[in-house]
């Protein structure tokens, strides 16, 4: 039986499962499309997961036990990696797109394997972690900040590498512990022109992301300042090694205040969220799923 048949059967059953579960979406990861399939369930496509270097490490050990381990471990890694890929796509689309909560069905097809997974969006570790921020920052503001962060990360992929940070909430304390590196481009502007909840204002935020320093944003979404330097004691901040001054100081300000920090790294466009001085979430850049028309 050829690959075509396998994929066809996998798809047929996945649609059946999705319909029986009244799924809110089907997410496809693989090189095939479902254009001919009739269903009312929205279908999203995610680019295939890029395998990490570890995924490709295979040794040909002579010992049986080791050989088995060498076969099983990459399988487990591949399965978890692909499942997480679908889960992250669902979470991102839920946070910054239109995907509702509910059960989604994922269809995964790699060169060697195929799988159907189901996933409960509301139970996503990513979304549950994000809920921890709700007491400090309006969830809609958090969504907007993440949507902009992902846009910046994606334009970074097109060659304009940009790194920046949004410091959200507890503005009085944050402003006290920071100063302008350059003239504040938001000074004197009306609230309606610096409100993150209005998409019209996102373009200017993306432009000012090119400035050095960080953004300070109220928990209601009003941008107070850009080009701000955080005066914090970064000693004893324990975050991932290799991250520079902006990440360390963003983490530190969340230790010293009730603010939440969203950072975008210049290299690689990884989006991170810090709270209480610790990393709450780390999202590797991934292309947003596209909806089948
Ligand atoms: N305490 C701070 N507050 C605001 N901006 C800072 C602070 N420390 C460093 N920066 C700015 O962040 C920029 C990036 O610095 P650095 O490379 O050390 O940080 P990083 O965490 O690796 O960030 P990126 O991934 O964006 O490069 C620099 O231009 C620097 O001026």
Coordinates of C-alpha atoms and ligand atoms in Angstrom, one line a residue:
X1 CA 0.0 0.0 0.0
X2 CA 1.4 3.4 -1.0
X3 CA 1.7 6.5 1.0
X4 CA -1.3 8.0 -0.8
X5 CA -3.6 5.3 0.5
X6 CA -2.3 5.6 4.0
X7 CA -2.9 9.4 4.0
X8 CA -6.3 9.0 2.5
X9 CA -7.4 6.5 5.1
X10 CA -5.9 8.6 7.9
X11 CA -7.8 11.6 6.7
X12 CA -11.1 9.8 6.3
X13 CA -11.0 8.6 9.8
X14 CA -9.8 11.8 11.2
X15 CA -12.7 13.7 9.7
X16 CA -15.1 11.0 11.1
X17 CA -13.6 11.4 14.6
X18 CA -13.7 15.2 14.3
X19 CA -17.4 15.1 13.4
X20 CA -18.3 12.7 16.1
X21 CA -16.5 14.8 18.6
X22 CA -18.1 18.0 17.3
X23 CA -14.6 19.4 17.0
X24 CA -14.0 23.1 16.7
X25 CA -11.2 22.6 14.2
X26 CA -9.0 20.2 12.3
X27 CA -5.3 21.0 12.2
X28 CA -3.2 19.4 9.5
X29 CA 0.5 19.1 9.7
X30 CA 2.0 17.5 6.6
X31 CA 2.3 17.9 2.8
X32 CA -1.3 17.3 1.8
X33 CA -4.5 19.3 1.6
X34 CA -8.1 18.5 2.3
X35 CA -9.6 20.7 -0.4
X36 CA -11.8 17.9 -1.7
X37 CA -13.1 16.9 1.7
X38 CA -16.6 18.0 2.6
X39 CA -17.0 19.1 6.2
X40 CA -18.3 22.1 8.1
X41 CA -15.4 22.0 10.5
X42 CA -12.7 24.7 9.9
X43 CA -9.5 23.2 8.6
X44 CA -6.1 24.8 9.5
X45 CA -2.7 24.0 8.0
X46 CA 0.5 24.3 9.9
X47 CA 3.9 24.0 8.3
X48 CA 5.6 20.7 9.1
X49 CA 7.6 20.8 12.3
X50 CA 11.3 21.4 11.8
X51 CA 13.1 18.5 13.3
X52 CA 15.7 19.5 15.9
X53 CA 19.2 18.2 15.7
X54 CA 18.5 15.8 18.5
X55 CA 15.7 14.2 16.6
X56 CA 18.1 13.0 13.9
X57 CA 20.7 11.5 16.2
X58 CA 20.8 7.8 15.6
X59 CA 23.6 5.5 16.6
X60 CA 23.9 2.0 15.4
X61 CA 24.9 0.3 18.6
X62 CA 25.6 -3.4 18.7
X63 CA 24.0 -4.1 22.1
X64 CA 20.4 -5.1 21.9
X65 CA 19.2 -3.0 24.8
X66 CA 20.9 0.1 23.4
X67 CA 19.6 -0.7 19.9
X68 CA 16.0 -0.8 21.2
X69 CA 16.6 2.4 23.1
X70 CA 17.9 4.0 19.9
X71 CA 14.8 3.0 18.0
X72 CA 12.3 3.9 20.7
X73 CA 13.6 7.2 21.8
X74 CA 13.5 8.9 18.5
X75 CA 9.9 7.6 18.0
X76 CA 8.8 9.0 21.3
X77 CA 10.6 12.3 20.5
X78 CA 8.9 12.4 17.1
X79 CA 5.5 11.6 18.5
X80 CA 5.7 14.2 21.3
X81 CA 7.3 16.8 19.1
X82 CA 4.6 16.5 16.5
X83 CA 1.8 16.5 19.1
X84 CA 3.2 19.5 20.8
X85 CA 3.5 21.2 17.4
X86 CA -0.3 20.7 16.9
X87 CA -1.0 21.8 20.5
X88 CA 1.1 25.0 20.1
X89 CA -0.6 25.8 16.8
X90 CA -4.0 25.4 18.4
X91 CA -3.0 27.5 21.4
X92 CA -1.6 30.3 19.3
X93 CA -4.7 30.4 17.1
X94 CA -6.8 30.4 20.2
X95 CA -4.9 33.2 21.8
X96 CA -4.4 35.5 18.9
X97 CA -6.8 34.2 16.2
X98 CA -10.4 33.0 16.0
X99 CA -10.1 29.4 17.2
X100 CA -12.7 28.6 19.9
X101 CA -12.1 26.3 22.8
X102 CA -13.3 22.7 22.4
X103 CA -11.7 19.5 21.1
X104 CA -9.6 19.8 18.0
X105 CA -8.4 16.9 15.8
X106 CA -4.9 17.0 14.5
X107 CA -3.6 15.0 11.5
X108 CA 0.1 14.5 11.4
X109 CA 1.9 13.1 8.4
X110 CA 5.6 12.9 8.3
X111 CA 7.8 11.1 5.8
X112 CA 7.8 7.9 8.0
X113 CA 4.7 8.2 10.1
X114 CA 1.1 9.3 10.3
X115 CA -1.1 10.0 13.4
X116 CA -4.4 11.4 14.5
X117 CA -4.4 13.3 17.8
X118 CA -7.2 14.9 19.7
X119 CA -6.5 17.9 21.9
X120 CA -8.6 19.9 24.4
X121 CA -7.8 23.5 23.8
X122 CA -9.0 24.7 27.2
X123 CA -6.7 22.2 28.9
X124 CA -3.6 23.4 26.9
X125 CA -0.7 24.0 29.4
X126 CA 0.1 27.1 27.4
X127 CA -3.4 28.6 27.8
X128 CA -3.6 27.7 31.4
X129 CA -0.3 29.2 32.1
X130 CA -1.4 32.4 30.4
X131 CA -4.5 32.6 32.6
X132 CA -2.1 33.3 35.5
X133 CA -1.5 36.7 34.1
X134 CA -5.2 37.6 34.1
X135 CA -5.2 39.2 37.6
X136 CA -2.5 41.6 36.6
X137 CA -3.2 42.4 32.9
X138 CA -6.5 42.5 31.0
X139 CA -6.5 39.3 29.0
X140 CA -7.4 41.2 25.8
X141 CA -4.3 43.3 26.3
X142 CA -2.2 40.2 26.8
X143 CA -3.6 38.8 23.6
X144 CA -2.9 42.0 21.7
X145 CA 0.7 42.1 23.0
X146 CA 1.3 38.5 22.0
X147 CA -0.2 39.0 18.6
X148 CA 2.1 42.0 18.0
X149 CA 5.0 40.0 19.4
X150 CA 4.3 37.2 16.9
X151 CA 4.1 39.7 14.1
X152 CA 7.4 41.2 15.1
X153 CA 8.9 37.7 15.3
X154 CA 7.6 36.8 11.9
X155 CA 9.0 40.0 10.2
X156 CA 12.2 39.1 12.0
X157 CA 12.2 36.0 9.9
X158 CA 12.1 38.0 6.7
X159 CA 15.4 39.5 7.5
X160 CA 14.7 42.5 9.7
X161 CA 15.7 41.2 13.0
X162 CA 14.0 43.0 15.8
X163 CA 14.1 42.4 19.5
X164 CA 12.0 44.2 22.0
X165 CA 10.0 43.9 25.2
X166 CA 6.6 44.9 26.5
X167 CA 6.3 45.6 30.2
X168 CA 2.6 45.3 31.0
X169 CA 0.8 46.5 34.1
X170 CA 1.9 48.1 37.4
X171 CA 2.9 51.2 35.5
X172 CA 3.6 53.5 38.4
X173 CA 6.2 51.2 39.9
X174 CA 7.7 50.4 36.4
X175 CA 8.0 54.0 35.5
X176 CA 9.7 54.7 38.8
X177 CA 12.3 52.1 38.1
X178 CA 13.1 53.2 34.5
X179 CA 14.1 56.2 32.5
X180 CA 13.9 57.3 28.9
X181 CA 16.8 56.4 26.6
X182 CA 15.4 58.6 23.9
X183 CA 12.5 61.0 23.7
X184 CA 9.3 59.2 24.5
X185 CA 7.4 58.9 21.1
X186 CA 4.1 58.4 22.9
X187 CA 4.3 61.5 25.1
X188 CA 1.4 63.8 24.7
X189 CA -0.7 61.5 22.5
X190 CA -4.3 60.9 23.1
X191 CA -5.2 57.6 24.8
X192 CA -7.1 56.4 21.7
X193 CA -4.0 56.6 19.7
X194 CA -1.9 54.5 22.0
X195 CA -4.4 51.9 23.0
X196 CA -3.3 48.4 22.2
X197 CA -6.9 47.2 22.0
X198 CA -7.3 49.1 18.8
X199 CA -5.6 47.3 16.0
X200 CA -5.0 50.6 14.1
X201 CA -2.3 51.4 16.7
X202 CA -0.4 48.2 16.2
X203 CA 1.6 49.5 13.2
X204 CA 3.2 52.3 15.2
X205 CA 4.1 49.9 18.0
X206 CA 5.8 47.7 15.4
X207 CA 7.7 50.7 14.1
X208 CA 8.8 51.8 17.6
X209 CA 9.9 48.3 18.3
X210 CA 13.0 49.2 16.2
X211 CA 13.9 51.7 19.0
X212 CA 16.3 50.6 21.7
X213 CA 14.8 49.9 25.1
X214 CA 11.4 48.6 26.1
X215 CA 7.7 49.6 26.0
X216 CA 5.8 50.4 29.2
X217 CA 2.0 49.6 28.8
X218 CA -0.8 49.9 31.4
X219 CA -2.9 46.9 32.3
X220 CA -5.7 48.4 30.3
X221 CA -3.5 48.5 27.2
X222 CA -2.5 52.2 27.0
X223 CA 1.1 52.5 25.9
X224 CA 2.9 54.9 28.3
X225 CA 6.3 54.9 26.8
X226 CA 8.7 53.4 24.3
X227 CA 12.5 53.6 24.3
X228 CA 12.5 53.1 28.0
X229 CA 15.5 51.8 29.9
X230 CA 14.9 49.6 33.0
X231 CA 17.0 50.5 36.0
X232 CA 16.9 47.2 37.8
X233 CA 19.3 45.0 39.7
X234 CA 19.7 42.1 37.5
X235 CA 21.8 40.1 39.9
X236 CA 20.3 36.8 41.1
X237 CA 18.0 36.7 38.1
X238 CA 18.0 33.1 37.1
X239 CA 16.9 32.8 33.4
X240 CA 18.1 30.8 30.4
X241 CA 21.7 31.2 29.8
X242 CA 22.8 33.2 26.8
X243 CA 20.0 35.8 27.0
X244 CA 21.2 39.4 27.1
X245 CA 20.6 42.5 29.0
X246 CA 17.1 43.2 27.8
X247 CA 15.8 39.8 28.8
X248 CA 17.5 39.8 32.1
X249 CA 16.2 43.3 33.0
X250 CA 12.7 42.4 31.8
X251 CA 12.7 39.4 34.0
X252 CA 14.0 41.5 36.9
X253 CA 11.3 44.2 36.7
X254 CA 8.7 41.5 37.1
X255 CA 10.4 40.4 40.3
X256 CA 10.4 43.9 41.7
X257 CA 6.9 44.9 40.5
X258 CA 3.6 43.2 39.6
X259 CA 4.3 43.8 35.9
X260 CA 4.4 41.1 33.3
X261 CA 7.0 41.1 30.6
X262 CA 6.6 39.8 27.0
X263 CA 10.0 39.7 25.2
X264 CA 10.9 39.0 21.6
X265 CA 14.5 37.8 21.1
X266 CA 16.3 39.4 18.2
X267 CA 17.9 36.1 17.3
X268 CA 15.3 33.5 16.4
X269 CA 12.2 35.5 17.3
X270 CA 11.4 33.5 20.4
X271 CA 8.6 35.0 22.5
X272 CA 8.9 34.7 26.3
X273 CA 6.7 35.8 29.1
X274 CA 8.1 36.6 32.6
X275 CA 6.2 37.0 35.9
X276 CA 7.6 37.3 39.4
X277 CA 11.1 37.2 38.0
X278 CA 10.7 33.9 36.3
X279 CA 10.0 32.6 32.9
X280 CA 6.3 31.7 32.6
X281 CA 6.3 30.7 29.0
X282 CA 8.7 30.3 26.1
X283 CA 7.2 30.1 22.6
X284 CA 9.5 29.3 19.8
X285 CA 8.5 31.1 16.7
X286 CA 6.2 29.1 14.4
X287 CA 4.3 30.3 11.4
X288 CA 0.6 30.8 12.2
X289 CA -1.7 28.1 10.9
X290 CA -3.6 29.1 7.8
X291 CA -7.3 28.5 7.4
X292 CA -8.6 26.6 4.4
X293 CA -10.9 28.8 2.4
Ligands
LIG1 N1 17.9 47.4 31.3 C1 17.5 47.6 30.0 N2 16.4 48.2 29.7 C2 16.1 48.5 28.4 N3 16.8 48.1 27.4 C3 17.9 47.4 27.6 C4 18.4 47.1 28.9 N4 19.5 46.4 28.8 C5 19.8 46.3 27.5 N5 18.8 46.9 26.8 C6 18.8 47.0 25.3 O1 18.5 45.8 24.7 C7 19.2 45.7 23.5 C8 19.6 44.3 23.3 O2 20.6 44.0 24.3 P1 21.1 42.5 24.5 O3 21.5 41.9 23.2 O4 22.0 42.5 25.7 O5 19.7 41.9 25.1 P2 19.0 40.6 24.7 O6 18.3 40.2 25.9 O7 19.9 39.6 24.1 O8 18.0 41.1 23.7 P3 17.8 40.7 22.1 O9 17.4 39.3 22.0 O10 16.8 41.7 21.7 O11 19.2 41.0 21.5 C9 20.3 46.7 23.5 O12 20.2 47.5 22.4 C10 20.2 47.3 24.8 O13 20.3 48.7 24.7

